[in-house]
mmCIF file with all atom_site columns, C-alpha atoms in Angstrom:
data_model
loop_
_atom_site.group_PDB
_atom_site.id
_atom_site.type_symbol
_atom_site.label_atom_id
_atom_site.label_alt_id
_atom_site.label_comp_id
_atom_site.label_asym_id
_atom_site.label_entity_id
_atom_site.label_seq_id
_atom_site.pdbx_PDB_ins_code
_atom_site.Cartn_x
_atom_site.Cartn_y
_atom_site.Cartn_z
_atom_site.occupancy
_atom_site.B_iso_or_equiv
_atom_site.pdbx_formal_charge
_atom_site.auth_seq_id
_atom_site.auth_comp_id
_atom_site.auth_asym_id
_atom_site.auth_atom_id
_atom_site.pdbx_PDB_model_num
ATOM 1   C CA . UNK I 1 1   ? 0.000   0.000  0.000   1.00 0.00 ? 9   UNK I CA 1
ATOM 2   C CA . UNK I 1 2   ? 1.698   2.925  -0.944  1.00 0.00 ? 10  UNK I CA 1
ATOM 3   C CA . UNK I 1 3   ? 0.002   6.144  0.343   1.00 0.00 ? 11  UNK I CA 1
ATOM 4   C CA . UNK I 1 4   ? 0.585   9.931  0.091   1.00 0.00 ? 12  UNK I CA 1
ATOM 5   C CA . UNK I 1 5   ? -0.396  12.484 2.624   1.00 0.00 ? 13  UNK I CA 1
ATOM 6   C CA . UNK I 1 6   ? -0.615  16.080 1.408   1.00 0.00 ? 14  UNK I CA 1
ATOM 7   C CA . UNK I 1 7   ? 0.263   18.349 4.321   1.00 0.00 ? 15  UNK I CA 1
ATOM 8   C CA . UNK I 1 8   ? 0.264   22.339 4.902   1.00 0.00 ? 16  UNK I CA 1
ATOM 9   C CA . UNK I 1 9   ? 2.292   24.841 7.103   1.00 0.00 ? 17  UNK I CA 1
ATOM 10  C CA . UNK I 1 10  ? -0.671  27.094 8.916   1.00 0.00 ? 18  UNK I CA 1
ATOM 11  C CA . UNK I 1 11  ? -0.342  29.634 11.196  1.00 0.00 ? 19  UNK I CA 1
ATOM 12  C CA . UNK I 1 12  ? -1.410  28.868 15.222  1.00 0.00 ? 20  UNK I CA 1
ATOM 13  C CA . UNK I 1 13  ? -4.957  29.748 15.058  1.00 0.00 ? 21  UNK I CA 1
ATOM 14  C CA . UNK I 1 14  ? -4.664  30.717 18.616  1.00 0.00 ? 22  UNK I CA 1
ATOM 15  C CA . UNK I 1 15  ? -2.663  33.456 18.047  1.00 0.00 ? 23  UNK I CA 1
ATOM 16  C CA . UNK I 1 16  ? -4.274  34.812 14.679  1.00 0.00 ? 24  UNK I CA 1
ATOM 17  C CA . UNK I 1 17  ? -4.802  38.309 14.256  1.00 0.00 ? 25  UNK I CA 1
ATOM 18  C CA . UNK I 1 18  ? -6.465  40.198 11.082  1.00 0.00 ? 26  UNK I CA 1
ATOM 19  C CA . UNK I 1 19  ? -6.544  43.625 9.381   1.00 0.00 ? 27  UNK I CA 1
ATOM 20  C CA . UNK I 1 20  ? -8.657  46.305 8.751   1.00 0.00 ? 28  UNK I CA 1
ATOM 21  C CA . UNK I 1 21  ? -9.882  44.762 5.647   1.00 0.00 ? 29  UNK I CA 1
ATOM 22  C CA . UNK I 1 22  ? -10.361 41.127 7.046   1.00 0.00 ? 30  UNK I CA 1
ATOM 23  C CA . UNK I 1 23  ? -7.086  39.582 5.965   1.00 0.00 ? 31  UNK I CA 1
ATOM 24  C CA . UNK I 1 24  ? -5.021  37.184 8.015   1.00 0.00 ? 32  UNK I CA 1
ATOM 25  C CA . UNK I 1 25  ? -2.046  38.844 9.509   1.00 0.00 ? 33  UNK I CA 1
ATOM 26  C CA . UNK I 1 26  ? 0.756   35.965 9.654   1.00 0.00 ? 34  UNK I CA 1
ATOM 27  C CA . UNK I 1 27  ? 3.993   37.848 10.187  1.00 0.00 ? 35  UNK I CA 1
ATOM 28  C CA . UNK I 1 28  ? 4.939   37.419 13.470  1.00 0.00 ? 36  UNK I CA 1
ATOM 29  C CA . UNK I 1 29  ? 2.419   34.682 13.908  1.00 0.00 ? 37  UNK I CA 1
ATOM 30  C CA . UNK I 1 30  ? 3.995   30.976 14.837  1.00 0.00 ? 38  UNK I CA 1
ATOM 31  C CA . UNK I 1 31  ? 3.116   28.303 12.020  1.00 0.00 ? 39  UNK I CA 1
ATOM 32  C CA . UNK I 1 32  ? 2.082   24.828 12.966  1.00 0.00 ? 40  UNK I CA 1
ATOM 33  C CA . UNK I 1 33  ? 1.189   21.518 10.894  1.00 0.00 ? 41  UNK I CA 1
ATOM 34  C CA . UNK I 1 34  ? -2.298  21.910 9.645   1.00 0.00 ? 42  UNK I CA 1
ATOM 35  C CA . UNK I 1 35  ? -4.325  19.458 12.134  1.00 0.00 ? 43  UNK I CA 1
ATOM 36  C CA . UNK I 1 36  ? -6.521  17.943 9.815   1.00 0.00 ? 44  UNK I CA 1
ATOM 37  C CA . UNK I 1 37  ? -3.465  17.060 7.516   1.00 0.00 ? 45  UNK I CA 1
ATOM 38  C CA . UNK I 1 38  ? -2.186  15.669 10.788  1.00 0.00 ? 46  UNK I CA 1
ATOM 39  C CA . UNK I 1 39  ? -5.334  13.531 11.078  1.00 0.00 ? 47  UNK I CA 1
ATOM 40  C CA . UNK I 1 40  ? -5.061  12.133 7.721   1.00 0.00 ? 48  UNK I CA 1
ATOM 41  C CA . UNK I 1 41  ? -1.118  11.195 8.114   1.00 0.00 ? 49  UNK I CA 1
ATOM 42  C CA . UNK I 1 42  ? -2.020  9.570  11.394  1.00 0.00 ? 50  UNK I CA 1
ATOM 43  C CA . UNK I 1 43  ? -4.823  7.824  9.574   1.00 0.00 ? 51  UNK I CA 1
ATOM 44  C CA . UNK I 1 44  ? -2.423  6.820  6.575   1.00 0.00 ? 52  UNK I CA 1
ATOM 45  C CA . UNK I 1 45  ? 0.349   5.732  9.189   1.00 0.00 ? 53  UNK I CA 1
ATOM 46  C CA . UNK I 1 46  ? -2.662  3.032  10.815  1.00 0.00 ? 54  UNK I CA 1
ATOM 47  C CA . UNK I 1 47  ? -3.303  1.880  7.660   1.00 0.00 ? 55  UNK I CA 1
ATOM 48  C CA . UNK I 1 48  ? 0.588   1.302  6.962   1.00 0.00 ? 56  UNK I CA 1
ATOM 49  C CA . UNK I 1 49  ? 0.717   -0.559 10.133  1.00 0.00 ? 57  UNK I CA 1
ATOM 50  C CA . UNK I 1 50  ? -2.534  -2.401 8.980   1.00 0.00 ? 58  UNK I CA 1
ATOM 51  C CA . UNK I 1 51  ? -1.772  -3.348 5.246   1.00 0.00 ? 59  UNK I CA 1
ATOM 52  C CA . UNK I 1 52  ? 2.257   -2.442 4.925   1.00 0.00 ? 60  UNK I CA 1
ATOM 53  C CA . UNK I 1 53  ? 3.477   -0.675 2.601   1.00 0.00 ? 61  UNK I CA 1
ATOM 54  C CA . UNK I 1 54  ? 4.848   3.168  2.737   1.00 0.00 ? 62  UNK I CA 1
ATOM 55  C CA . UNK I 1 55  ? 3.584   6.809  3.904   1.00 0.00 ? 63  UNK I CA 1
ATOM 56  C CA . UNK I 1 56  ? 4.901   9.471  2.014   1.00 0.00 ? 64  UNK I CA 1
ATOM 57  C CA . UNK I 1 57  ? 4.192   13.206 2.546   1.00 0.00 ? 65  UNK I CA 1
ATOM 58  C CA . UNK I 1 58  ? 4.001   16.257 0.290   1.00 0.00 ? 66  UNK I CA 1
ATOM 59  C CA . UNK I 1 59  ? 3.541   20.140 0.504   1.00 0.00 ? 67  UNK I CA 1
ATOM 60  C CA . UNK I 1 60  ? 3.414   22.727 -1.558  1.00 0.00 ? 68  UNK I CA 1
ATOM 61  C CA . UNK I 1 61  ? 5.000   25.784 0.767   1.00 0.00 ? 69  UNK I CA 1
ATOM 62  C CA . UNK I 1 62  ? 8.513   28.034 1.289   1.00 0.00 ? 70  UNK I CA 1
ATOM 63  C CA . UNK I 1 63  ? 11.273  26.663 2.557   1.00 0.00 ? 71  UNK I CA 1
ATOM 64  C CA . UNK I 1 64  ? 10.208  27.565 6.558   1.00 0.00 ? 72  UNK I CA 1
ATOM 65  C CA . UNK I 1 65  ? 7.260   24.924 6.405   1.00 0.00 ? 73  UNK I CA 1
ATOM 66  C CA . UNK I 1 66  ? 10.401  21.851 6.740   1.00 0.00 ? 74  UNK I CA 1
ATOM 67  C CA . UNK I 1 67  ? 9.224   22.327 10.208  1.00 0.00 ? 75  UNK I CA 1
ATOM 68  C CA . UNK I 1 68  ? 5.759   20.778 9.780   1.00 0.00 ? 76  UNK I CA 1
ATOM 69  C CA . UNK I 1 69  ? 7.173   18.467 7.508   1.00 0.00 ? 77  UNK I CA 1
ATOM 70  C CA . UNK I 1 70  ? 9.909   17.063 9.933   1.00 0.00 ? 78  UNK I CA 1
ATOM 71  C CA . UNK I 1 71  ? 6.967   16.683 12.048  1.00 0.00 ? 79  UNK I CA 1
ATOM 72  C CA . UNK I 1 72  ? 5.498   14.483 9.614   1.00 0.00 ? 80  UNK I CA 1
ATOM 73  C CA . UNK I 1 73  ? 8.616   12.391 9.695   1.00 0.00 ? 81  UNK I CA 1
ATOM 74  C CA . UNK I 1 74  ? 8.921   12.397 13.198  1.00 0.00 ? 82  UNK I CA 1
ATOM 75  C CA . UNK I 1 75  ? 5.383   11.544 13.233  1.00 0.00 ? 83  UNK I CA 1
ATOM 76  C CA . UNK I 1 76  ? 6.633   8.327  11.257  1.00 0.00 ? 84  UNK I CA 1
ATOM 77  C CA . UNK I 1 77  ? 5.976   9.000  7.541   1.00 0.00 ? 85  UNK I CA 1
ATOM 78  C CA . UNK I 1 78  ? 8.492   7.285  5.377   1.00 0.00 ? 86  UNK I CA 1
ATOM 79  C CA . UNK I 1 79  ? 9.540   10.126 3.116   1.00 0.00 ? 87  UNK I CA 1
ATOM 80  C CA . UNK I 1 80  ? 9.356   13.447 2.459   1.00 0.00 ? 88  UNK I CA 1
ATOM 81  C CA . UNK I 1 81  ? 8.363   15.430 -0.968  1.00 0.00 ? 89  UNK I CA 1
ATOM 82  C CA . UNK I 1 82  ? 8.633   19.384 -0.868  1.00 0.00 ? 90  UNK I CA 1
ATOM 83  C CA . UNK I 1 83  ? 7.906   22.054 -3.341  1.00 0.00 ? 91  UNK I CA 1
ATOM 84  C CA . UNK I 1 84  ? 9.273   25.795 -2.969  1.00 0.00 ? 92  UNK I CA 1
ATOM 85  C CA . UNK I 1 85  ? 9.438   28.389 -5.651  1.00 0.00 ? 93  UNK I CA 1
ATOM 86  C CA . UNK I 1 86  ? 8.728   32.070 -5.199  1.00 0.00 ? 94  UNK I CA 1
ATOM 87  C CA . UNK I 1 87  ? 6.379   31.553 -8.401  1.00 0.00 ? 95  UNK I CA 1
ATOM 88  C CA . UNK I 1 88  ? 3.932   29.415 -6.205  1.00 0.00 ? 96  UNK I CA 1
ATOM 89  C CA . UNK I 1 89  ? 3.672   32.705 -4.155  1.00 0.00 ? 97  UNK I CA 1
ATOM 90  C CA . UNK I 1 90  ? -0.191  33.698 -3.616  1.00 0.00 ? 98  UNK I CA 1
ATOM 91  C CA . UNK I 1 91  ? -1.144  30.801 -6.132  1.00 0.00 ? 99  UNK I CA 1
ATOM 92  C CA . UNK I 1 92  ? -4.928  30.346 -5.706  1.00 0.00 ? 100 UNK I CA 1
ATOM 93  C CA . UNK I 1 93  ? -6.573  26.938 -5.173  1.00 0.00 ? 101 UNK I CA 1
ATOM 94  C CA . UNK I 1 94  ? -6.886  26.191 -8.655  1.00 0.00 ? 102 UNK I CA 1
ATOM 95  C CA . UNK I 1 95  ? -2.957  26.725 -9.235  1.00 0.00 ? 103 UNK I CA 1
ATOM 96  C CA . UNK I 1 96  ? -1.798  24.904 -5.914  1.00 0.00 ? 104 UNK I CA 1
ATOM 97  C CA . UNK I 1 97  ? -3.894  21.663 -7.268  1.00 0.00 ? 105 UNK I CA 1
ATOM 98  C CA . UNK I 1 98  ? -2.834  21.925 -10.471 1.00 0.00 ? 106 UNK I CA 1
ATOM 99  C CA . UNK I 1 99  ? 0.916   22.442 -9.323  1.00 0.00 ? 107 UNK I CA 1
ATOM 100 C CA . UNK I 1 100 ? 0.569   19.170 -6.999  1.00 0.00 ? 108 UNK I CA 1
ATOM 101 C CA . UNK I 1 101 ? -1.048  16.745 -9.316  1.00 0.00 ? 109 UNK I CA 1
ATOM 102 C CA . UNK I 1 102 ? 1.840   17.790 -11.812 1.00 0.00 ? 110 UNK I CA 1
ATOM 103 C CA . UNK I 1 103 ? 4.102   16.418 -8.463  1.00 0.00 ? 111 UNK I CA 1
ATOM 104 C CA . UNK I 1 104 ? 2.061   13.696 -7.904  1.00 0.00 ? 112 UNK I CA 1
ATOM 105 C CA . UNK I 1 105 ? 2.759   12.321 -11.381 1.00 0.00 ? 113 UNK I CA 1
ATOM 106 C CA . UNK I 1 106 ? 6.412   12.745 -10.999 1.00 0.00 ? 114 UNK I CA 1
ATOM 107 C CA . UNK I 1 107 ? 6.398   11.333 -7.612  1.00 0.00 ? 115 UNK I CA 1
ATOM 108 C CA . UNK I 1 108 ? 5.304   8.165  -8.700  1.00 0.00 ? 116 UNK I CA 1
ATOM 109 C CA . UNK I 1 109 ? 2.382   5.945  -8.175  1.00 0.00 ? 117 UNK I CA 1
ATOM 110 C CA . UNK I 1 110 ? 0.486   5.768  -5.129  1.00 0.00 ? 118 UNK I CA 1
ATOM 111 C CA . UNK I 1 111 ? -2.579  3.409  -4.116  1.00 0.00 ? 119 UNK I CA 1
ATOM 112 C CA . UNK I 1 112 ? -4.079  6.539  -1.671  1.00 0.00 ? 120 UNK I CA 1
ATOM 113 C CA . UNK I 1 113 ? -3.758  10.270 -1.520  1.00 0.00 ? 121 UNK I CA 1
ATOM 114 C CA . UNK I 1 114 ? -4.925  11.178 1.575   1.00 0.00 ? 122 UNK I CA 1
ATOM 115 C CA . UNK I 1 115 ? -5.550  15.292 2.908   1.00 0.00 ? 123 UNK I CA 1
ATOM 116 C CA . UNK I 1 116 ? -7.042  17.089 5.463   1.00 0.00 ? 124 UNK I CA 1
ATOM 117 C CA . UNK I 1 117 ? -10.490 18.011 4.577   1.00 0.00 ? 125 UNK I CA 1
ATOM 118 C CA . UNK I 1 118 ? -9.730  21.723 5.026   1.00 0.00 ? 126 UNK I CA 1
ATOM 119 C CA . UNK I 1 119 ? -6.468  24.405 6.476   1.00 0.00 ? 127 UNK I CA 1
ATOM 120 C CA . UNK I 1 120 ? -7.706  26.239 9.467   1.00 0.00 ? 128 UNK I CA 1
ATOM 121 C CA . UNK I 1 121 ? -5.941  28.863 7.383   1.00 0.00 ? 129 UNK I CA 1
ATOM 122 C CA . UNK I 1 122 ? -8.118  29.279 4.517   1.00 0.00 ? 130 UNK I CA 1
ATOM 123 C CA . UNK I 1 123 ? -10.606 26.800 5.243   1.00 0.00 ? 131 UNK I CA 1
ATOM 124 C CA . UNK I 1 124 ? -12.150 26.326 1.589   1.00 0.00 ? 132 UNK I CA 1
ATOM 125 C CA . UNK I 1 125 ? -11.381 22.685 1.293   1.00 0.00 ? 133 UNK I CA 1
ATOM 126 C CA . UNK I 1 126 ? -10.639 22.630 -2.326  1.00 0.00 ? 134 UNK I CA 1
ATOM 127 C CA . UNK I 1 127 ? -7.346  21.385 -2.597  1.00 0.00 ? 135 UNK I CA 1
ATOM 128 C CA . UNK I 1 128 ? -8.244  17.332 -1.725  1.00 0.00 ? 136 UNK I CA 1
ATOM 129 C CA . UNK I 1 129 ? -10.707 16.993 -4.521  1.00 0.00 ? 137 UNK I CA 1
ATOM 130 C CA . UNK I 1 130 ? -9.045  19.461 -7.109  1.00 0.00 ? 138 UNK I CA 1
ATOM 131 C CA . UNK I 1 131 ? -6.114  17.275 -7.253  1.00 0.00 ? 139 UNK I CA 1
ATOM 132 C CA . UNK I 1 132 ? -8.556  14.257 -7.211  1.00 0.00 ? 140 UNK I CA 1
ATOM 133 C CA . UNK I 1 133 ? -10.029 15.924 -10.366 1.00 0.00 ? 141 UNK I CA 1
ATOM 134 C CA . UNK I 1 134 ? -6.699  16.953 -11.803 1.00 0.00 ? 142 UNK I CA 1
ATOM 135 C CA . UNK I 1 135 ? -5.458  13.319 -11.265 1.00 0.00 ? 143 UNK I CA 1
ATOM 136 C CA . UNK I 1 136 ? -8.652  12.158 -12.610 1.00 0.00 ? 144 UNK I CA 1
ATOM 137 C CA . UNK I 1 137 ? -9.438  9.649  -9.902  1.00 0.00 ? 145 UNK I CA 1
ATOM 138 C CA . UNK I 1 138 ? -12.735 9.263  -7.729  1.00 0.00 ? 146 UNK I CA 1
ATOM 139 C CA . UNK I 1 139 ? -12.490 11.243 -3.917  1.00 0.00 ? 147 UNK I CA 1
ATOM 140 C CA . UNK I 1 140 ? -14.365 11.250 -1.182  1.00 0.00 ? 148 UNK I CA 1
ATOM 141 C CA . UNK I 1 141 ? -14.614 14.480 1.346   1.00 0.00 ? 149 UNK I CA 1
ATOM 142 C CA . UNK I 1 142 ? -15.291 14.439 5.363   1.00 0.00 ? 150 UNK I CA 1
ATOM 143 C CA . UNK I 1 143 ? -13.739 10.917 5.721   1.00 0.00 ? 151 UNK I CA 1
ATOM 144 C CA . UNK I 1 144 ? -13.739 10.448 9.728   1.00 0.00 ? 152 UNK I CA 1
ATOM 145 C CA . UNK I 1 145 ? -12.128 6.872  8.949   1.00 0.00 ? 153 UNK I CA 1
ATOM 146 C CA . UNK I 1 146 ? -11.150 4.538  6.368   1.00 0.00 ? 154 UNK I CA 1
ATOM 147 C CA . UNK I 1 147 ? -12.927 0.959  7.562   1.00 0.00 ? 155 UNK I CA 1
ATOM 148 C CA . UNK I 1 148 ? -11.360 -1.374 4.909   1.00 0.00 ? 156 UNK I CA 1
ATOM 149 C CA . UNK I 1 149 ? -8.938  -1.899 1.906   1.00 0.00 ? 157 UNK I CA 1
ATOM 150 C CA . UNK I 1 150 ? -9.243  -4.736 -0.338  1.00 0.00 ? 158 UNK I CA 1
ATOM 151 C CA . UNK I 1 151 ? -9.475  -6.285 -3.771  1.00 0.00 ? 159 UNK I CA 1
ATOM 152 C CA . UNK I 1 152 ? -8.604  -2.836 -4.986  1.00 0.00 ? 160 UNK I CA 1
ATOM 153 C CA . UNK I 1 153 ? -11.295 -0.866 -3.411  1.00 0.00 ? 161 UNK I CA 1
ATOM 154 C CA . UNK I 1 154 ? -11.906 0.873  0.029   1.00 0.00 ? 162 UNK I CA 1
ATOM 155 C CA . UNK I 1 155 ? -14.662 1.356  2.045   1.00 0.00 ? 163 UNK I CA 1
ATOM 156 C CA . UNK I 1 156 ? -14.737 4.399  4.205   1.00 0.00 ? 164 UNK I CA 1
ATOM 157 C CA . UNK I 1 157 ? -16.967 6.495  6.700   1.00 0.00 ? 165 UNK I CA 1
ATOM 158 C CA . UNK I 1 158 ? -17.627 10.008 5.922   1.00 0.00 ? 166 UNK I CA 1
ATOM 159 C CA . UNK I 1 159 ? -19.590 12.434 7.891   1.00 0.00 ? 167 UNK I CA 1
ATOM 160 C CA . UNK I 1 160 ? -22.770 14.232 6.771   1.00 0.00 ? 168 UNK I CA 1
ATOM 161 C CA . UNK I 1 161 ? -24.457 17.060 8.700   1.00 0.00 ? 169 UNK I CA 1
ATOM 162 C CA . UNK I 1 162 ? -27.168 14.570 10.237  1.00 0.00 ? 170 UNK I CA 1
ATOM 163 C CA . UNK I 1 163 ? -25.684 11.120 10.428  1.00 0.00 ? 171 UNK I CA 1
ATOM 164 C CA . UNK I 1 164 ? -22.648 9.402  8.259   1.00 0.00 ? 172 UNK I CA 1
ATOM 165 C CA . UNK I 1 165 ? -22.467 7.743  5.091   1.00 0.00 ? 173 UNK I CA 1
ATOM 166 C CA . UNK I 1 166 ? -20.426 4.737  4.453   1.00 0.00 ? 174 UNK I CA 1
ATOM 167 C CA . UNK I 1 167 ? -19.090 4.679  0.413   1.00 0.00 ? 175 UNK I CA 1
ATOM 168 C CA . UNK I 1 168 ? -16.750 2.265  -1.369  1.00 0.00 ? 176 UNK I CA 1
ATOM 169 C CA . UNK I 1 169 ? -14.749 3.567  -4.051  1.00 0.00 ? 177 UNK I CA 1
ATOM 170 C CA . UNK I 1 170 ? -12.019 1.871  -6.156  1.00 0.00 ? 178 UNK I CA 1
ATOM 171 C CA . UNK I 1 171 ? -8.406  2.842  -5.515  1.00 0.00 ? 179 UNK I CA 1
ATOM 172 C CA . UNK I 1 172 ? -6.347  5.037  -6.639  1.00 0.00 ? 180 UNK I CA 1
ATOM 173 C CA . UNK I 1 173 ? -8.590  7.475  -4.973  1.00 0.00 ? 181 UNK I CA 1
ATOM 174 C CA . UNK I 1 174 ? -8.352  10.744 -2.616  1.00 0.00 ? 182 UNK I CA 1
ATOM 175 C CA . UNK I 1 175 ? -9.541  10.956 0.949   1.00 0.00 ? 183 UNK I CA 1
ATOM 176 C CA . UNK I 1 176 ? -10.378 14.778 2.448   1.00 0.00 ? 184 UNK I CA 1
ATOM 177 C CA . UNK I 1 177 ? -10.348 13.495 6.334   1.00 0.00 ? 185 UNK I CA 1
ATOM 178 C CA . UNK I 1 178 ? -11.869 15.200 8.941   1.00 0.00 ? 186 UNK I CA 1
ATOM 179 C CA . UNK I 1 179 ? -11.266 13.846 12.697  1.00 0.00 ? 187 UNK I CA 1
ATOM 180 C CA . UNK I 1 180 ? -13.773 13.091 14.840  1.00 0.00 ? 188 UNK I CA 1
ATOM 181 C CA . UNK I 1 181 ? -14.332 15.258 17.931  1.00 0.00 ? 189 UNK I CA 1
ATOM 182 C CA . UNK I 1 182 ? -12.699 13.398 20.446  1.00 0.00 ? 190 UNK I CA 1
ATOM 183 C CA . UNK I 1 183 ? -9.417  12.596 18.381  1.00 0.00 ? 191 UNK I CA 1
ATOM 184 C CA . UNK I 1 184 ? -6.545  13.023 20.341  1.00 0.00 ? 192 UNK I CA 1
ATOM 185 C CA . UNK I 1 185 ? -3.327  13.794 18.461  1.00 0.00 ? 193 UNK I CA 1
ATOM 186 C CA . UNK I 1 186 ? 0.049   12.051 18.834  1.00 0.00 ? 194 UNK I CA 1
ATOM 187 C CA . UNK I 1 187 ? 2.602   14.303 19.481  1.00 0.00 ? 195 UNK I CA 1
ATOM 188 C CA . UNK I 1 188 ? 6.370   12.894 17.981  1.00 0.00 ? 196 UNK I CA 1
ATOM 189 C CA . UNK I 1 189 ? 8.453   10.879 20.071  1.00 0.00 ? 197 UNK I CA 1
ATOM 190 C CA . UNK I 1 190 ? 12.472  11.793 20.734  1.00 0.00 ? 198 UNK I CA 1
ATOM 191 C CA . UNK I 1 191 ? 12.934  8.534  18.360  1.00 0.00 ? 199 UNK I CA 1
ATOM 192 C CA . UNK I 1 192 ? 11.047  9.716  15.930  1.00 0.00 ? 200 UNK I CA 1
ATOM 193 C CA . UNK I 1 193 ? 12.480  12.932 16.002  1.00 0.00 ? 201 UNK I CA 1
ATOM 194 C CA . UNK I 1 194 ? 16.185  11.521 15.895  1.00 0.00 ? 202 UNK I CA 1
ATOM 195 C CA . UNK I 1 195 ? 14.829  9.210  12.886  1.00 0.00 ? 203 UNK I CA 1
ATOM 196 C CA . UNK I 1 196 ? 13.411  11.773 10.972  1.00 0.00 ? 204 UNK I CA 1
ATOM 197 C CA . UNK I 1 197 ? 16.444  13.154 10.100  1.00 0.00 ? 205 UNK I CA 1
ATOM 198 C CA . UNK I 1 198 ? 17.610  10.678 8.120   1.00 0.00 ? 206 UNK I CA 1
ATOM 199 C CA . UNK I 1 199 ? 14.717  10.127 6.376   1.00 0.00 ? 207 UNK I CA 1
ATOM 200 C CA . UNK I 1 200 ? 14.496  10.694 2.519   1.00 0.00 ? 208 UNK I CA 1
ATOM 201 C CA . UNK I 1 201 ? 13.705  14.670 1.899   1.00 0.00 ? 209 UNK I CA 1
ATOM 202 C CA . UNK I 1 202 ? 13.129  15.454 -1.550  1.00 0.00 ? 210 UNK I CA 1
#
């Protein structure tokens, strides 16, 4: 099973301040891994330990996000992919799909994307299923958990405003996760923060 996790730098939404005009002021502002990306590695990293196979994480961000993504390695995921170019500067949603499905392809194959269903940054949650549509393969949005993998297909429970709805959908295919209300998040160990540096980084 070979399954990639796309992750985002945000800032801490506890110490978020915005301007006159209602925009987001992030200098000065610490930046933190996205916790609903977090969700979906620590979802991928079960299903690893589940079904083998690898966890592999990507973002899209400058070169001060390596934070997050250490955390990702620390975390446990097996390698690292990370895009930086000033030209990706104040890309829109449309461009930042675009620009990782083009990654994706290059990356290789992989069985599962996985994402968080939204950044607490911009909280639009287009990214999952534009790359989904880029890539051209099915996705599913508000995925609380993934309840099986086999014969080339998934089955997964994803969370309506009323209740929950269980689909199956043939791999490869994307999975917008949202954590349930109760999740508690792992922080990473001193191993895994030792091990994480010698991780691949690409």
């Amino acid at each position: 099973m070979n399954i990639l996790v796309l992750v985002k730098q945000v800032p801490d939404t506890s110490d978020v301040k915005f301007d006159e005009r209602g925009v987001m002021i992030r200098e000065g502002v610490q930046s933190i891994l996205n916790v609903f990306d977090q969700f979906a590695l620590e979802e991928a990293l079960r299903l690893r330990q589940k079904y083998g196979g690898e966890v592999s994480v990507m973002t899209l961000a400058p070169e001060q996000a390596k934070t997050a993504v250490q955390k990702c390695l620390a975390l446990g995921a097996d390698k690292a992919y990370h895009i930086s170019d000033k030209a990706f500067g104040g890309s829109d949603t449309l461009a930042t799909s675009y620009a990782l499905s083009l990654a994706i392809k290059k990356a290789g194959n992989f069985d599962l994307i996985m994402a968080g269903n939204q950044a607490t940054d911009g909280d639009t949650g287009h990214i999952g299923p534009q790359v989904a549509e880029w890539l051209g393969i099915p996705h599913v949005s508000y995925v609380e958990q993934v309840l099986s993998i086999e014969n080339g297909r998934a089955t997964v429970k994803s969370i309506l405003e009323d209740g929950y709805r269980i689909v199956d959908v043939e791999l490869p295919a994307l999975f917008a996760c949202l954590p349930p209300t109760n999740f508690e998040y792992t922080n990473p160990s001193m191993s895994g923060i030792i091990k994480a540096k010698s991780k691949p980084y690409i």
